[in-house]
PDB file of C-alpha atoms in Angstrom:
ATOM      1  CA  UNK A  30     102.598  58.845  97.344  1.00  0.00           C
ATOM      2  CA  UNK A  31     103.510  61.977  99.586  1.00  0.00           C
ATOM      3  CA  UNK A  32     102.891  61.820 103.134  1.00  0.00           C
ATOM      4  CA  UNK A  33     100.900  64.897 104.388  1.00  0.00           C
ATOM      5  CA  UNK A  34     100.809  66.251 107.787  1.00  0.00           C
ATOM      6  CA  UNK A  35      98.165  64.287 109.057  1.00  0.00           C
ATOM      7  CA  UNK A  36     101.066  61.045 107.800  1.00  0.00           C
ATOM      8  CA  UNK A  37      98.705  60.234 105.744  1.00  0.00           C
ATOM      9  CA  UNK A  38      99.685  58.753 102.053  1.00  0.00           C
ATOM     10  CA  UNK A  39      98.166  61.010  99.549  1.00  0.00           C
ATOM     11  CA  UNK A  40      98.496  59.890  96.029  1.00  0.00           C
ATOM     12  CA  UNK A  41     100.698  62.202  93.591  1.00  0.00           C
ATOM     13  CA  UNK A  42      97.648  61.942  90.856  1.00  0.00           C
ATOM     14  CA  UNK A  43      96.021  63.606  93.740  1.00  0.00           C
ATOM     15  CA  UNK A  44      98.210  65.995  94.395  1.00  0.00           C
ATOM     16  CA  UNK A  45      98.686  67.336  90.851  1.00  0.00           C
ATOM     17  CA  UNK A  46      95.258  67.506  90.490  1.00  0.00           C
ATOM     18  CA  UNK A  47      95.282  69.605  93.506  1.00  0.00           C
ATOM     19  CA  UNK A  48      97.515  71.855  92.425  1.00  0.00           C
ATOM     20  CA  UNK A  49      95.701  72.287  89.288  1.00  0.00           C
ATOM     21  CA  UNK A  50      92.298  73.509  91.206  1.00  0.00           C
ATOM     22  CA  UNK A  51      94.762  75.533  93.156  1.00  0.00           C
ATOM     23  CA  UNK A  52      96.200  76.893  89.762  1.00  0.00           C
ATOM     24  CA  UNK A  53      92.573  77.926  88.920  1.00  0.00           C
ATOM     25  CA  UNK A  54      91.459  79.195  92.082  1.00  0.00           C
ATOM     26  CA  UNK A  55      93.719  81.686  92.221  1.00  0.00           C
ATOM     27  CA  UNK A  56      92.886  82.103  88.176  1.00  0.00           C
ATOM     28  CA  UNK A  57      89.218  82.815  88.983  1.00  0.00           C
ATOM     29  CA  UNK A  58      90.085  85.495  91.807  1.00  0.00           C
ATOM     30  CA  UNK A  59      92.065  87.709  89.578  1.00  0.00           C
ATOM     31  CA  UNK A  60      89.153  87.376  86.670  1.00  0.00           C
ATOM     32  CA  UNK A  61      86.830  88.034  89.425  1.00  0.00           C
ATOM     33  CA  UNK A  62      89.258  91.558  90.639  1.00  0.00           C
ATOM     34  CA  UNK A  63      89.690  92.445  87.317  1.00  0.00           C
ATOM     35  CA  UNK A  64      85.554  92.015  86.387  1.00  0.00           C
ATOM     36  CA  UNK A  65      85.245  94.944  89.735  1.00  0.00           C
ATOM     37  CA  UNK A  66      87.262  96.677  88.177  1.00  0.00           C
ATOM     38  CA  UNK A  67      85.500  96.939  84.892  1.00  0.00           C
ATOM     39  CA  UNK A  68      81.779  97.176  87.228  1.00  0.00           C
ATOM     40  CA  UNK A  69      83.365  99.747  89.095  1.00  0.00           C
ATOM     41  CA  UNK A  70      83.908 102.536  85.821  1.00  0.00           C
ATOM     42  CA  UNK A  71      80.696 101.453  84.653  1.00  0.00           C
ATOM     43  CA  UNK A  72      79.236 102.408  88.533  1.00  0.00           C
ATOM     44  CA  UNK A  73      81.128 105.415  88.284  1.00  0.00           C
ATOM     45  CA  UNK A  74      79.679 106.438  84.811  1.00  0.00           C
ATOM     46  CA  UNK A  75      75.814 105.185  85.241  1.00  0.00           C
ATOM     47  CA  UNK A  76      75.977 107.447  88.300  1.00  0.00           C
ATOM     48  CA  UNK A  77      77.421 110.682  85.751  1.00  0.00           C
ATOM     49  CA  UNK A  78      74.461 109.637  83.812  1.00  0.00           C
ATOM     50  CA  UNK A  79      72.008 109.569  86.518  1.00  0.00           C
ATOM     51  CA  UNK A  80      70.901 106.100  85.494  1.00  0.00           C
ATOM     52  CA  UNK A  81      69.645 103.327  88.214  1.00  0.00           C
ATOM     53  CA  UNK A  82      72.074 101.473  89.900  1.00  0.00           C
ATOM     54  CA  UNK A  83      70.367  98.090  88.410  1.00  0.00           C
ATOM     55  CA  UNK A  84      69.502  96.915  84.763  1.00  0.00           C
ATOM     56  CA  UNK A  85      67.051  94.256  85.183  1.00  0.00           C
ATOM     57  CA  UNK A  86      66.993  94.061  81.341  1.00  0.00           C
ATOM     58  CA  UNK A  87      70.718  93.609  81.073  1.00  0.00           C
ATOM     59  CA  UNK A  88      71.295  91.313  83.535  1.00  0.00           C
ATOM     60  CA  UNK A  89      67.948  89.472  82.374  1.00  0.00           C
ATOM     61  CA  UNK A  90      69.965  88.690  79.362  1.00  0.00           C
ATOM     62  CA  UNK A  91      72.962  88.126  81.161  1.00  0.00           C
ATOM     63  CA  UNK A  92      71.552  84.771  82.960  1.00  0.00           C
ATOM     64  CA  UNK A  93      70.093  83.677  79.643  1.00  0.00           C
ATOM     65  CA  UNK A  94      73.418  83.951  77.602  1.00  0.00           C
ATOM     66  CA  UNK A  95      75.603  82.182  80.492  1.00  0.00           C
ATOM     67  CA  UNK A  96      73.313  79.295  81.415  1.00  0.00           C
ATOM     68  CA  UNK A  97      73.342  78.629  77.622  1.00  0.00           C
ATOM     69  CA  UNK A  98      77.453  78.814  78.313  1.00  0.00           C
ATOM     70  CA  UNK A  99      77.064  76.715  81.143  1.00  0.00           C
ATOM     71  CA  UNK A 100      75.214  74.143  79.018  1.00  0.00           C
ATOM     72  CA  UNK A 101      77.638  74.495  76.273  1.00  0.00           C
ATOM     73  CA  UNK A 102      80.290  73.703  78.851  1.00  0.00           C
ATOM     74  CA  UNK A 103      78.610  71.081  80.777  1.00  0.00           C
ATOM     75  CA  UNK A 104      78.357  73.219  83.139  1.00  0.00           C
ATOM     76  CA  UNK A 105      74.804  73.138  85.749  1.00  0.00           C
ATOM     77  CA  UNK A 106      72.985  76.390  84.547  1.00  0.00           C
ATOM     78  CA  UNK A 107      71.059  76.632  87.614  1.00  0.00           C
ATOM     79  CA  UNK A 108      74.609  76.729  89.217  1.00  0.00           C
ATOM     80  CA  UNK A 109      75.463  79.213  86.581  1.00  0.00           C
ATOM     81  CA  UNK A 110      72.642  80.934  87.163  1.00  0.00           C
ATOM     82  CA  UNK A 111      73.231  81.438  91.203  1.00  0.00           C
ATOM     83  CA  UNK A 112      76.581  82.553  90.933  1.00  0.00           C
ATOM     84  CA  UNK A 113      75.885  85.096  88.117  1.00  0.00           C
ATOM     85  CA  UNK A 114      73.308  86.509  90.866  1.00  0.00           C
ATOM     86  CA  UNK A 115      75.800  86.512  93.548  1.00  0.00           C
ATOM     87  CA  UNK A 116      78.298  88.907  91.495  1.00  0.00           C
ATOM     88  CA  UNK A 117      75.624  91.284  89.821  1.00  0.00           C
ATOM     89  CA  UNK A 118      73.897  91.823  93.247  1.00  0.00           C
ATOM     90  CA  UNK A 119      77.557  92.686  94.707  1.00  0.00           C
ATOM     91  CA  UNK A 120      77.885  94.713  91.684  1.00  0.00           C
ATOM     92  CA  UNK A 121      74.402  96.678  92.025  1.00  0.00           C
ATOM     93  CA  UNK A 122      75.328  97.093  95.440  1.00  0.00           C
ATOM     94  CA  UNK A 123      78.850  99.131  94.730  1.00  0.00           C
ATOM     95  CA  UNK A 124      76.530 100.716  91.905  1.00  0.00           C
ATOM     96  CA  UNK A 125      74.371 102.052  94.636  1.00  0.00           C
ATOM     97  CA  UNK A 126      77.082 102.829  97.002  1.00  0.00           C
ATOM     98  CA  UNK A 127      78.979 105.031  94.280  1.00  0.00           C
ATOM     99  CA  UNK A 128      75.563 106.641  93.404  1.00  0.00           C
ATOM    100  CA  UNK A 129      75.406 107.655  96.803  1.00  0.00           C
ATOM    101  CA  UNK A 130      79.221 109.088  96.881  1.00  0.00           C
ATOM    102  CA  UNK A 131      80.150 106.003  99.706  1.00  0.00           C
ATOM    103  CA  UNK A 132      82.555 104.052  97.100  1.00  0.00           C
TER     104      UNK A 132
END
């Protein structure tokens, strides 16, 4: 046991399984940056092309094809399903924003 801070014992499994969130944390973040990045060009040319700043169609199918992921993966789908949302309406919104010449 390692004695945090708060001198309280805190088990080493504990610890290591800590670090291993940690690990994938920071993991997640830099999949996340480099998805924005990706979102961004395709901002950048649906503007060019003069095309909305949303694809209900696409991101329709989108939620289908990862809650079956998130089933495959014993993963919640609903929860799947609510953070899919969260990203595409962060990524209409810089779709918008570029649109308008604001990126």
């Amino acid at each position: 046991m390692t004695e945090t801070p708060d001198n309280v014992d805190v088990p080493a499994e504990l610890l290591r399984l800590r670090g291993s969130i940690d690990n994938m944390d920071a993991a997640l973040i830099h999949l996340l940056a480099e998805r924005f990045k990706i979102t961004q060009r395709v901002g950048e040319l649906k503007a060019t092309e003069g095309l909305p700043p949303a694809d209900p169609g696409r991101e329709a199918e989108q939620i289908e094809r990862l809650r079956r992921l998130a089933t495959e993966a014993h993963l919640d789908p609903d929860f799947a399903e609510k953070l899919i949302n969260f990203i595409v309406a962060e990524v209409v919104r810089h779709h918008a924003a570029i649109a308008e010449g604001q990126s």
